Amino acid sequence: MRYGRFVLALLCAGAPQVTSAAQTPQASLLVLAKSEQSLFIVDPATLAVLGQVPAGPDPHEVIASADGRIAYISNYGGGSGSTITVVDLVEQKALPIIDLGALRGPHGLAFVGGKLWFTAEGAKVIGRYDPTTRTIDWVMGTGQDRAHMIYVFPAMDRIVTSNVSSGTMTVIDAGMDQRGGPVPGGPSPSRPSSAQGAPSGAWRPVDRTNWTETVIRVGHGSEGFDVSPDGKEIWAANAEDGTISVIDVASKTVTQTLDANVRGANRLKFTLDGKRVFVSSLRGPDLAVFDARTRKEVKRVRIGQGAAGILMPPDGLRAFVACTPDDYVAVIDVQTLEVTGKITAGKQPDGLAWALRK
């Protein structure tokens, strides 16, 4: 009984109560509080706040490493920031930052294939950071304004970004391009002319990755988006139009535009079974829920004055929604579509992530 009262007190308090010296659980919910510039570590079982770590200036998005031990936080800086804050989730402390240099305005994050992928709005690029070598080992320009969010397919052969000010989505595909190159481990002579002929075994074609970009026009203010669990569709919420663009991944074309009435849309997420789509908005009190098959609205869930980040944890039973203006995270039952709890974890919660320690 006493334990139940303790948890209830945490849910109802006006400010987060951090459990003193609490260990980070194997599975944890990460909540990024923008105005407090802090990352809060939450026990998803009890909804109790277990720790608080500095998140750097103007933090917007957070992602955890595959082993659940490290968190990465984009320091957006209004589009002019140039750092990514690194947090040790086990020790609950900040580590040395990642300095992006001229790649300003980091925002969207993904951790795939042991590497950190990010957008950099100010530089109009996406990039990749290798935690092992501690270097940025790949950068590609998009030519689009405000490349905001990013999704990397598990095979790392396709990348998707939403470009807010351009009103577009970009699909970037990897292919192989055969070009001449020095033999690995061999001598590196100058490339011979056709008249000279190549020294035996010194030069031969080498396969290299060739990235192809397809820019897809959607609606105005395209920001929140998600890829369906089967990888066949991309749904993009257009904040200024209040519409949702449905894109066929194979053909890279918009197959349908839904008059969804989701003006101010901030994030969009599929449920893990692919049956429903959740859309948050910073301009209204409701979370919009759509049926992915019929494309029809299922329900409007009243959650507060507005919302941003949406997270679907691995069990697929709940959804966590960051109600930024209300200073709490709403817990939604995915089946009943009812609010079942609220987490107070800092001022202006936005980015959410799941960390599963291995």
mmCIF file of C-alpha atoms in Angstrom:
data_model
loop_
_atom_site.group_PDB
_atom_site.id
_atom_site.type_symbol
_atom_site.label_atom_id
_atom_site.label_comp_id
_atom_site.label_asym_id
_atom_site.label_seq_id
_atom_site.Cartn_x
_atom_site.Cartn_y
_atom_site.Cartn_z
ATOM 1 C CA MET A 1 0.000 0.000 0.000
ATOM 2 C CA ARG A 2 2.762 2.430 0.867
ATOM 3 C CA TYR A 3 4.550 1.687 -2.397
ATOM 4 C CA GLY A 4 1.353 2.389 -4.358
ATOM 5 C CA ARG A 5 0.946 5.745 -2.625
ATOM 6 C CA PHE A 6 4.556 6.599 -3.451
ATOM 7 C CA VAL A 7 4.032 5.955 -7.173
ATOM 8 C CA LEU A 8 0.775 7.904 -7.164
ATOM 9 C CA ALA A 9 2.541 10.851 -5.566
ATOM 10 C CA LEU A 10 5.102 10.820 -8.335
ATOM 11 C CA LEU A 11 2.381 10.925 -10.971
ATOM 12 C CA CYS A 12 0.509 13.787 -9.386
ATOM 13 C CA ALA A 13 3.395 16.014 -8.328
ATOM 14 C CA GLY A 14 3.863 19.330 -10.086
ATOM 15 C CA ALA A 15 7.600 18.751 -10.513
ATOM 16 C CA PRO A 16 9.605 15.591 -11.115
ATOM 17 C CA GLN A 17 10.802 13.815 -7.991
ATOM 18 C CA VAL A 18 14.056 12.044 -8.756
ATOM 19 C CA THR A 19 14.590 8.897 -6.739
ATOM 20 C CA SER A 20 17.885 9.341 -4.887
ATOM 21 C CA ALA A 21 20.735 7.142 -6.203
ATOM 22 C CA ALA A 22 18.302 4.971 -8.161
ATOM 23 C CA GLN A 23 19.870 2.632 -10.690
ATOM 24 C CA THR A 24 18.869 2.777 -14.342
ATOM 25 C CA PRO A 25 16.664 -0.267 -15.047
ATOM 26 C CA GLN A 26 17.367 -2.637 -17.912
ATOM 27 C CA ALA A 27 14.534 -1.037 -19.871
ATOM 28 C CA SER A 28 14.041 2.686 -19.438
ATOM 29 C CA LEU A 29 12.056 5.527 -20.944
ATOM 30 C CA LEU A 30 14.111 8.608 -21.843
ATOM 31 C CA VAL A 31 12.336 11.969 -21.687
ATOM 32 C CA LEU A 32 13.997 15.103 -23.015
ATOM 33 C CA ALA A 33 12.845 18.271 -21.220
ATOM 34 C CA LYS A 34 13.670 21.199 -23.506
ATOM 35 C CA SER A 35 13.309 24.190 -21.198
ATOM 36 C CA GLU A 36 15.208 22.467 -18.367
ATOM 37 C CA GLN A 37 17.888 21.245 -20.789
ATOM 38 C CA SER A 38 17.779 17.880 -19.060
ATOM 39 C CA LEU A 39 17.348 14.218 -19.862
ATOM 40 C CA PHE A 40 15.093 12.350 -17.439
ATOM 41 C CA ILE A 41 15.402 8.588 -16.969
ATOM 42 C CA VAL A 42 12.053 6.964 -16.162
ATOM 43 C CA ASP A 43 11.185 3.455 -15.001
ATOM 44 C CA PRO A 44 8.459 2.396 -17.494
ATOM 45 C CA ALA A 45 7.011 -0.102 -15.009
ATOM 46 C CA THR A 46 6.337 2.337 -12.156
ATOM 47 C CA LEU A 47 6.499 5.589 -14.171
ATOM 48 C CA ALA A 48 8.894 6.915 -11.523
ATOM 49 C CA VAL A 49 11.675 9.332 -12.453
ATOM 50 C CA LEU A 50 14.989 7.709 -11.541
ATOM 51 C CA GLY A 51 17.573 10.165 -12.763
ATOM 52 C CA GLN A 52 18.279 13.521 -14.375
ATOM 53 C CA VAL A 53 21.304 14.367 -16.556
ATOM 54 C CA PRO A 54 22.268 17.653 -18.332
ATOM 55 C CA ALA A 55 21.251 17.505 -22.007
ATOM 56 C CA GLY A 56 23.184 20.463 -23.404
ATOM 57 C CA PRO A 57 21.861 23.677 -24.994
ATOM 58 C CA ASP A 58 18.458 23.599 -26.731
ATOM 59 C CA PRO A 59 18.024 19.811 -26.793
ATOM 60 C CA HIS A 60 15.372 18.508 -29.205
ATOM 61 C CA GLU A 61 15.708 14.784 -29.975
ATOM 62 C CA VAL A 62 17.191 11.789 -28.157
ATOM 63 C CA ILE A 63 18.100 8.243 -29.198
ATOM 64 C CA ALA A 64 19.753 5.342 -27.378
ATOM 65 C CA SER A 65 22.526 3.079 -28.614
ATOM 66 C CA ALA A 66 21.661 -0.512 -29.528
ATOM 67 C CA ASP A 67 23.062 -1.805 -26.226
ATOM 68 C CA GLY A 68 21.001 0.709 -24.231
ATOM 69 C CA ARG A 69 24.015 2.148 -22.420
ATOM 70 C CA ILE A 70 24.493 5.471 -24.212
ATOM 71 C CA ALA A 71 22.051 8.239 -25.165
ATOM 72 C CA TYR A 72 22.655 10.838 -27.857
ATOM 73 C CA ILE A 73 20.909 14.232 -27.776
ATOM 74 C CA SER A 74 20.779 16.724 -30.654
ATOM 75 C CA ASN A 75 21.500 20.304 -29.552
ATOM 76 C CA TYR A 76 19.482 22.101 -32.194
ATOM 77 C CA GLY A 77 20.264 25.666 -31.174
ATOM 78 C CA GLY A 78 17.429 27.105 -33.264
ATOM 79 C CA GLY A 79 19.086 25.633 -36.338
ATOM 80 C CA SER A 80 22.553 26.945 -35.522
ATOM 81 C CA GLY A 81 23.734 24.511 -32.842
ATOM 82 C CA SER A 82 26.712 22.299 -33.607
ATOM 83 C CA THR A 83 26.900 19.640 -30.909
ATOM 84 C CA ILE A 84 25.426 16.320 -29.882
ATOM 85 C CA THR A 85 25.394 15.616 -26.157
ATOM 86 C CA VAL A 86 26.394 12.105 -25.077
ATOM 87 C CA VAL A 87 25.041 10.543 -21.866
ATOM 88 C CA ASP A 88 26.148 7.427 -20.000
ATOM 89 C CA LEU A 89 22.803 5.921 -18.976
ATOM 90 C CA VAL A 90 24.296 3.424 -16.543
ATOM 91 C CA GLU A 91 26.330 5.974 -14.603
ATOM 92 C CA GLN A 92 23.763 8.719 -15.306
ATOM 93 C CA LYS A 93 26.334 11.296 -16.316
ATOM 94 C CA ALA A 94 27.249 13.385 -19.340
ATOM 95 C CA LEU A 95 30.215 12.309 -21.467
ATOM 96 C CA PRO A 96 32.335 14.442 -23.856
ATOM 97 C CA ILE A 97 30.183 16.044 -26.554
ATOM 98 C CA ILE A 98 30.337 15.357 -30.272
ATOM 99 C CA ASP A 99 31.424 18.535 -32.055
ATOM 100 C CA LEU A 100 29.859 18.662 -35.516
ATOM 101 C CA GLY A 101 31.812 21.718 -36.635
ATOM 102 C CA ALA A 102 30.186 23.258 -39.704
ATOM 103 C CA LEU A 103 27.322 20.741 -39.694
ATOM 104 C CA ARG A 104 24.967 23.062 -37.856
ATOM 105 C CA GLY A 105 21.413 22.552 -36.703
ATOM 106 C CA PRO A 106 21.435 18.853 -35.714
ATOM 107 C CA HIS A 107 17.944 17.535 -35.106
ATOM 108 C CA GLY A 108 16.660 14.114 -36.187
ATOM 109 C CA LEU A 109 18.523 11.067 -34.862
ATOM 110 C CA ALA A 110 18.644 7.333 -35.565
ATOM 111 C CA PHE A 111 20.957 4.606 -34.273
ATOM 112 C CA VAL A 112 21.335 1.814 -36.822
ATOM 113 C CA GLY A 113 24.173 -0.579 -37.600
ATOM 114 C CA GLY A 114 26.186 0.543 -34.600
ATOM 115 C CA LYS A 115 26.310 4.139 -35.840
ATOM 116 C CA LEU A 116 24.534 7.408 -35.117
ATOM 117 C CA TRP A 117 22.734 9.012 -38.059
ATOM 118 C CA PHE A 118 21.614 12.641 -37.877
ATOM 119 C CA THR A 119 20.194 15.549 -39.821
ATOM 120 C CA ALA A 120 21.898 18.950 -39.856
ATOM 121 C CA GLU A 121 19.405 21.569 -40.985
ATOM 122 C CA GLY A 122 21.766 24.520 -41.174
ATOM 123 C CA ALA A 123 24.129 22.656 -43.491
ATOM 124 C CA LYS A 124 21.339 20.937 -45.482
ATOM 125 C CA VAL A 125 22.940 17.533 -44.960
ATOM 126 C CA ILE A 126 22.549 14.230 -43.200
ATOM 127 C CA GLY A 127 25.543 12.613 -41.545
ATOM 128 C CA ARG A 128 26.776 9.524 -39.737
ATOM 129 C CA TYR A 129 28.925 9.284 -36.619
ATOM 130 C CA ASP A 130 30.974 6.212 -35.702
ATOM 131 C CA PRO A 131 31.183 5.843 -31.891
ATOM 132 C CA THR A 132 34.093 3.404 -32.223
ATOM 133 C CA THR A 133 36.400 5.738 -34.119
ATOM 134 C CA ARG A 134 34.703 8.876 -32.744
ATOM 135 C CA THR A 135 34.558 10.380 -36.216
ATOM 136 C CA ILE A 136 31.926 11.567 -38.669
ATOM 137 C CA ASP A 137 32.533 8.988 -41.383
ATOM 138 C CA TRP A 138 29.863 9.967 -43.931
ATOM 139 C CA VAL A 139 27.985 13.104 -44.996
ATOM 140 C CA MET A 140 25.486 13.661 -47.812
ATOM 141 C CA GLY A 141 23.828 16.876 -48.932
ATOM 142 C CA THR A 142 20.073 16.986 -49.423
ATOM 143 C CA GLY A 143 19.586 20.413 -50.981
ATOM 144 C CA GLN A 144 16.325 20.678 -49.037
ATOM 145 C CA ASP A 145 15.352 23.266 -46.444
ATOM 146 C CA ARG A 146 15.112 22.011 -42.859
ATOM 147 C CA ALA A 147 15.835 18.309 -43.276
ATOM 148 C CA HIS A 148 14.274 17.657 -39.896
ATOM 149 C CA MET A 149 13.591 14.002 -39.016
ATOM 150 C CA ILE A 150 15.390 10.885 -40.245
ATOM 151 C CA TYR A 151 14.610 7.193 -40.625
ATOM 152 C CA VAL A 152 17.246 4.625 -41.598
ATOM 153 C CA PHE A 153 16.111 1.215 -42.849
ATOM 154 C CA PRO A 154 17.617 -1.727 -40.911
ATOM 155 C CA ALA A 155 19.725 -2.815 -43.906
ATOM 156 C CA MET A 156 21.098 0.755 -44.128
ATOM 157 C CA ASP A 157 20.380 0.761 -47.859
ATOM 158 C CA ARG A 158 17.622 3.388 -47.673
ATOM 159 C CA ILE A 159 17.239 6.626 -45.714
ATOM 160 C CA VAL A 160 14.206 8.918 -45.436
ATOM 161 C CA THR A 161 14.084 12.542 -44.289
ATOM 162 C CA SER A 162 11.272 15.059 -43.907
ATOM 163 C CA ASN A 163 12.067 18.577 -45.107
ATOM 164 C CA VAL A 164 9.811 21.040 -43.307
ATOM 165 C CA SER A 165 10.310 24.301 -45.205
ATOM 166 C CA SER A 166 10.628 22.637 -48.609
ATOM 167 C CA GLY A 167 7.430 20.669 -48.116
ATOM 168 C CA THR A 168 9.112 17.493 -49.342
ATOM 169 C CA MET A 169 10.257 14.043 -48.328
ATOM 170 C CA THR A 170 13.597 12.689 -49.526
ATOM 171 C CA VAL A 171 14.225 8.993 -50.107
ATOM 172 C CA ILE A 172 17.913 8.136 -50.447
ATOM 173 C CA ASP A 173 18.819 4.721 -51.862
ATOM 174 C CA ALA A 174 22.192 2.988 -51.893
ATOM 175 C CA GLY A 175 23.442 1.307 -55.056
ATOM 176 C CA MET A 176 26.730 -0.042 -56.303
ATOM 177 C CA ASP A 177 28.772 1.979 -58.776
ATOM 178 C CA GLN A 178 31.730 0.231 -60.392
ATOM 179 C CA ARG A 179 34.682 2.525 -60.917
ATOM 180 C CA GLY A 180 38.403 2.149 -61.385
ATOM 181 C CA GLY A 181 40.478 2.091 -58.218
ATOM 182 C CA PRO A 182 43.736 0.832 -56.738
ATOM 183 C CA VAL A 183 43.875 -2.771 -55.654
ATOM 184 C CA PRO A 184 43.469 -2.937 -51.848
ATOM 185 C CA GLY A 185 46.843 -3.621 -50.243
ATOM 186 C CA GLY A 186 48.712 -3.191 -53.517
ATOM 187 C CA PRO A 187 50.698 -0.357 -55.092
ATOM 188 C CA SER A 188 48.935 2.904 -55.877
ATOM 189 C CA PRO A 189 50.192 4.044 -59.265
ATOM 190 C CA SER A 190 48.676 6.900 -61.212
ATOM 191 C CA ARG A 191 45.772 5.746 -63.319
ATOM 192 C CA PRO A 192 47.241 4.840 -66.726
ATOM 193 C CA SER A 193 45.987 6.170 -70.027
ATOM 194 C CA SER A 194 44.502 3.748 -72.524
ATOM 195 C CA ALA A 195 47.727 3.933 -74.532
ATOM 196 C CA GLN A 196 49.938 2.974 -71.597
ATOM 197 C CA GLY A 197 48.008 -0.033 -70.344
ATOM 198 C CA ALA A 198 47.694 -0.888 -66.660
ATOM 199 C CA PRO A 199 50.467 -2.517 -64.657
ATOM 200 C CA SER A 200 49.456 -6.112 -64.045
ATOM 201 C CA GLY A 201 47.334 -6.441 -60.880
ATOM 202 C CA ALA A 202 47.740 -2.765 -59.921
ATOM 203 C CA TRP A 203 44.407 -1.305 -61.077
ATOM 204 C CA ARG A 204 40.956 -2.802 -61.463
ATOM 205 C CA PRO A 205 37.308 -1.802 -61.063
ATOM 206 C CA VAL A 206 36.196 -1.332 -57.459
ATOM 207 C CA ASP A 207 32.557 -1.372 -56.290
ATOM 208 C CA ARG A 208 31.588 1.757 -54.384
ATOM 209 C CA THR A 209 28.311 2.860 -52.843
ATOM 210 C CA ASN A 210 26.438 5.319 -55.020
ATOM 211 C CA TRP A 211 23.565 7.103 -53.258
ATOM 212 C CA THR A 212 20.556 8.232 -55.299
ATOM 213 C CA GLU A 213 18.156 10.855 -53.937
ATOM 214 C CA THR A 214 14.467 11.083 -54.845
ATOM 215 C CA VAL A 215 12.678 14.240 -53.698
ATOM 216 C CA ILE A 216 8.923 13.784 -53.267
ATOM 217 C CA ARG A 217 6.603 16.778 -53.056
ATOM 218 C CA VAL A 218 4.101 16.414 -50.233
ATOM 219 C CA GLY A 219 2.310 19.159 -48.258
ATOM 220 C CA HIS A 220 3.417 22.338 -46.517
ATOM 221 C CA GLY A 221 5.270 21.883 -43.244
ATOM 222 C CA SER A 222 6.056 18.174 -43.624
ATOM 223 C CA GLU A 223 7.718 17.243 -40.350
ATOM 224 C CA GLY A 224 6.540 14.188 -38.430
ATOM 225 C CA PHE A 225 6.601 10.959 -40.403
ATOM 226 C CA ASP A 226 7.030 7.223 -40.007
ATOM 227 C CA VAL A 227 7.654 4.139 -42.119
ATOM 228 C CA SER A 228 5.122 1.331 -41.788
ATOM 229 C CA PRO A 229 6.423 -1.777 -39.976
ATOM 230 C CA ASP A 230 6.390 -3.745 -43.244
ATOM 231 C CA GLY A 231 8.504 -1.046 -44.922
ATOM 232 C CA LYS A 232 6.013 -0.503 -47.743
ATOM 233 C CA GLU A 233 4.600 2.930 -46.915
ATOM 234 C CA ILE A 234 5.698 6.297 -45.552
ATOM 235 C CA TRP A 235 3.094 8.469 -43.842
ATOM 236 C CA ALA A 236 4.027 12.164 -43.550
ATOM 237 C CA ALA A 237 2.018 14.724 -41.567
ATOM 238 C CA ASN A 238 1.880 18.177 -43.146
ATOM 239 C CA ALA A 239 1.513 20.652 -40.282
ATOM 240 C CA GLU A 240 0.478 23.701 -42.286
ATOM 241 C CA ASP A 241 -2.059 21.923 -44.491
ATOM 242 C CA GLY A 242 -3.474 19.591 -41.853
ATOM 243 C CA THR A 243 -3.095 16.702 -44.308
ATOM 244 C CA ILE A 244 -1.260 13.376 -44.332
ATOM 245 C CA SER A 245 0.649 12.219 -47.424
ATOM 246 C CA VAL A 246 0.796 8.460 -47.984
ATOM 247 C CA ILE A 247 3.862 7.448 -50.009
ATOM 248 C CA ASP A 248 4.448 4.106 -51.695
ATOM 249 C CA VAL A 249 8.071 3.197 -50.940
ATOM 250 C CA ALA A 250 8.555 1.032 -54.041
ATOM 251 C CA SER A 251 7.439 3.673 -56.549
ATOM 252 C CA LYS A 252 8.418 6.681 -54.396
ATOM 253 C CA THR A 253 5.169 8.435 -55.212
ATOM 254 C CA VAL A 254 2.316 9.913 -53.179
ATOM 255 C CA THR A 255 -0.601 7.510 -53.574
ATOM 256 C CA GLN A 256 -3.069 9.359 -51.368
ATOM 257 C CA THR A 257 -3.444 12.644 -49.500
ATOM 258 C CA LEU A 258 -5.688 12.431 -46.459
ATOM 259 C CA ASP A 259 -7.692 15.465 -45.385
ATOM 260 C CA ALA A 260 -6.858 14.602 -41.789
ATOM 261 C CA ASN A 261 -7.403 17.922 -39.971
ATOM 262 C CA VAL A 262 -4.073 17.650 -38.139
ATOM 263 C CA ARG A 263 -2.869 21.249 -38.383
ATOM 264 C CA GLY A 264 0.173 21.825 -36.243
ATOM 265 C CA ALA A 265 1.102 18.156 -36.580
ATOM 266 C CA ASN A 266 4.432 17.507 -34.911
ATOM 267 C CA ARG A 267 5.022 13.747 -34.899
ATOM 268 C CA LEU A 268 3.475 10.681 -36.521
ATOM 269 C CA LYS A 269 3.979 7.054 -35.462
ATOM 270 C CA PHE A 270 2.646 3.646 -36.494
ATOM 271 C CA THR A 271 1.657 1.194 -33.795
ATOM 272 C CA LEU A 272 4.020 -1.780 -33.848
ATOM 273 C CA ASP A 273 1.402 -4.033 -35.459
ATOM 274 C CA GLY A 274 1.001 -1.501 -38.270
ATOM 275 C CA LYS A 275 -2.755 -1.220 -37.771
ATOM 276 C CA ARG A 276 -3.005 2.330 -36.448
ATOM 277 C CA VAL A 277 -1.265 5.666 -36.845
ATOM 278 C CA PHE A 278 -0.930 8.242 -34.065
ATOM 279 C CA VAL A 279 -0.478 11.950 -34.891
ATOM 280 C CA SER A 280 0.356 14.614 -32.307
ATOM 281 C CA SER A 281 -0.207 18.347 -32.714
ATOM 282 C CA LEU A 282 1.114 21.358 -30.873
ATOM 283 C CA ARG A 283 -1.943 23.377 -31.892
ATOM 284 C CA GLY A 284 -4.678 21.288 -30.339
ATOM 285 C CA PRO A 285 -5.661 19.206 -27.314
ATOM 286 C CA ASP A 286 -6.108 15.886 -29.092
ATOM 287 C CA LEU A 287 -4.015 12.978 -30.282
ATOM 288 C CA ALA A 288 -5.428 11.888 -33.657
ATOM 289 C CA VAL A 289 -5.624 8.136 -34.331
ATOM 290 C CA PHE A 290 -6.123 6.677 -37.814
ATOM 291 C CA ASP A 291 -6.765 3.196 -39.180
ATOM 292 C CA ALA A 292 -3.803 2.410 -41.449
ATOM 293 C CA ARG A 293 -5.827 0.144 -43.751
ATOM 294 C CA THR A 294 -9.006 2.204 -44.233
ATOM 295 C CA ARG A 295 -7.192 5.572 -43.891
ATOM 296 C CA LYS A 296 -10.060 6.735 -41.693
ATOM 297 C CA GLU A 297 -9.909 8.507 -38.347
ATOM 298 C CA VAL A 298 -10.603 6.183 -35.433
ATOM 299 C CA LYS A 299 -10.587 8.555 -32.490
ATOM 300 C CA ARG A 300 -9.369 11.835 -31.019
ATOM 301 C CA VAL A 301 -7.779 11.253 -27.617
ATOM 302 C CA ARG A 302 -7.870 14.293 -25.317
ATOM 303 C CA ILE A 303 -4.390 14.550 -23.802
ATOM 304 C CA GLY A 304 -3.789 18.228 -22.949
ATOM 305 C CA GLN A 305 -3.083 21.516 -24.693
ATOM 306 C CA GLY A 306 -0.756 20.062 -27.325
ATOM 307 C CA ALA A 307 1.791 17.343 -27.915
ATOM 308 C CA ALA A 308 5.072 16.548 -29.653
ATOM 309 C CA GLY A 309 7.130 13.347 -29.337
ATOM 310 C CA ILE A 310 5.474 9.924 -29.615
ATOM 311 C CA LEU A 311 7.131 6.666 -28.582
ATOM 312 C CA MET A 312 5.941 3.093 -29.104
ATOM 313 C CA PRO A 313 7.824 0.802 -26.670
ATOM 314 C CA PRO A 314 8.786 -2.742 -27.763
ATOM 315 C CA ASP A 315 5.807 -4.484 -26.124
ATOM 316 C CA GLY A 316 3.402 -2.498 -28.324
ATOM 317 C CA LEU A 317 0.852 -2.179 -25.528
ATOM 318 C CA ARG A 318 1.292 1.494 -24.674
ATOM 319 C CA ALA A 319 2.239 4.736 -26.339
ATOM 320 C CA PHE A 320 4.057 7.574 -24.605
ATOM 321 C CA VAL A 321 3.177 11.084 -25.818
ATOM 322 C CA ALA A 322 5.104 14.196 -24.769
ATOM 323 C CA CYS A 323 2.547 16.889 -23.898
ATOM 324 C CA THR A 324 4.969 19.799 -24.202
ATOM 325 C CA PRO A 325 2.712 22.719 -23.116
ATOM 326 C CA ASP A 326 1.410 20.724 -20.132
ATOM 327 C CA ASP A 327 4.798 19.560 -18.768
ATOM 328 C CA TYR A 328 3.943 15.864 -18.657
ATOM 329 C CA VAL A 329 4.100 12.689 -20.732
ATOM 330 C CA ALA A 330 0.757 10.984 -21.318
ATOM 331 C CA VAL A 331 0.539 7.189 -21.261
ATOM 332 C CA ILE A 332 -1.957 5.785 -23.788
ATOM 333 C CA ASP A 333 -3.379 2.255 -23.875
ATOM 334 C CA VAL A 334 -2.978 1.272 -27.544
ATOM 335 C CA GLN A 335 -6.021 -1.035 -27.508
ATOM 336 C CA THR A 336 -8.555 1.100 -25.623
ATOM 337 C CA LEU A 337 -7.103 4.442 -26.763
ATOM 338 C CA GLU A 338 -7.519 5.861 -23.282
ATOM 339 C CA VAL A 339 -5.086 7.846 -21.136
ATOM 340 C CA THR A 340 -3.957 5.541 -18.333
ATOM 341 C CA GLY A 341 -1.297 7.676 -16.647
ATOM 342 C CA LYS A 342 0.856 10.779 -16.715
ATOM 343 C CA ILE A 343 4.572 11.198 -16.063
ATOM 344 C CA THR A 344 5.958 14.463 -14.730
ATOM 345 C CA ALA A 345 9.512 14.622 -16.041
ATOM 346 C CA GLY A 346 10.704 18.185 -16.477
ATOM 347 C CA LYS A 347 9.429 21.260 -18.274
ATOM 348 C CA GLN A 348 8.417 21.064 -21.931
ATOM 349 C CA PRO A 349 9.040 17.382 -22.666
ATOM 350 C CA ASP A 350 9.632 16.734 -26.349
ATOM 351 C CA GLY A 351 11.952 14.006 -27.628
ATOM 352 C CA LEU A 352 11.369 10.482 -26.298
ATOM 353 C CA ALA A 353 13.439 7.312 -26.631
ATOM 354 C CA TRP A 354 13.586 3.753 -25.379
ATOM 355 C CA ALA A 355 16.766 2.270 -23.920
ATOM 356 C CA LEU A 356 17.111 -1.482 -23.488
ATOM 357 C CA ARG A 357 20.399 -2.436 -21.837
ATOM 358 C CA LYS A 358 22.058 -5.605 -23.137
#
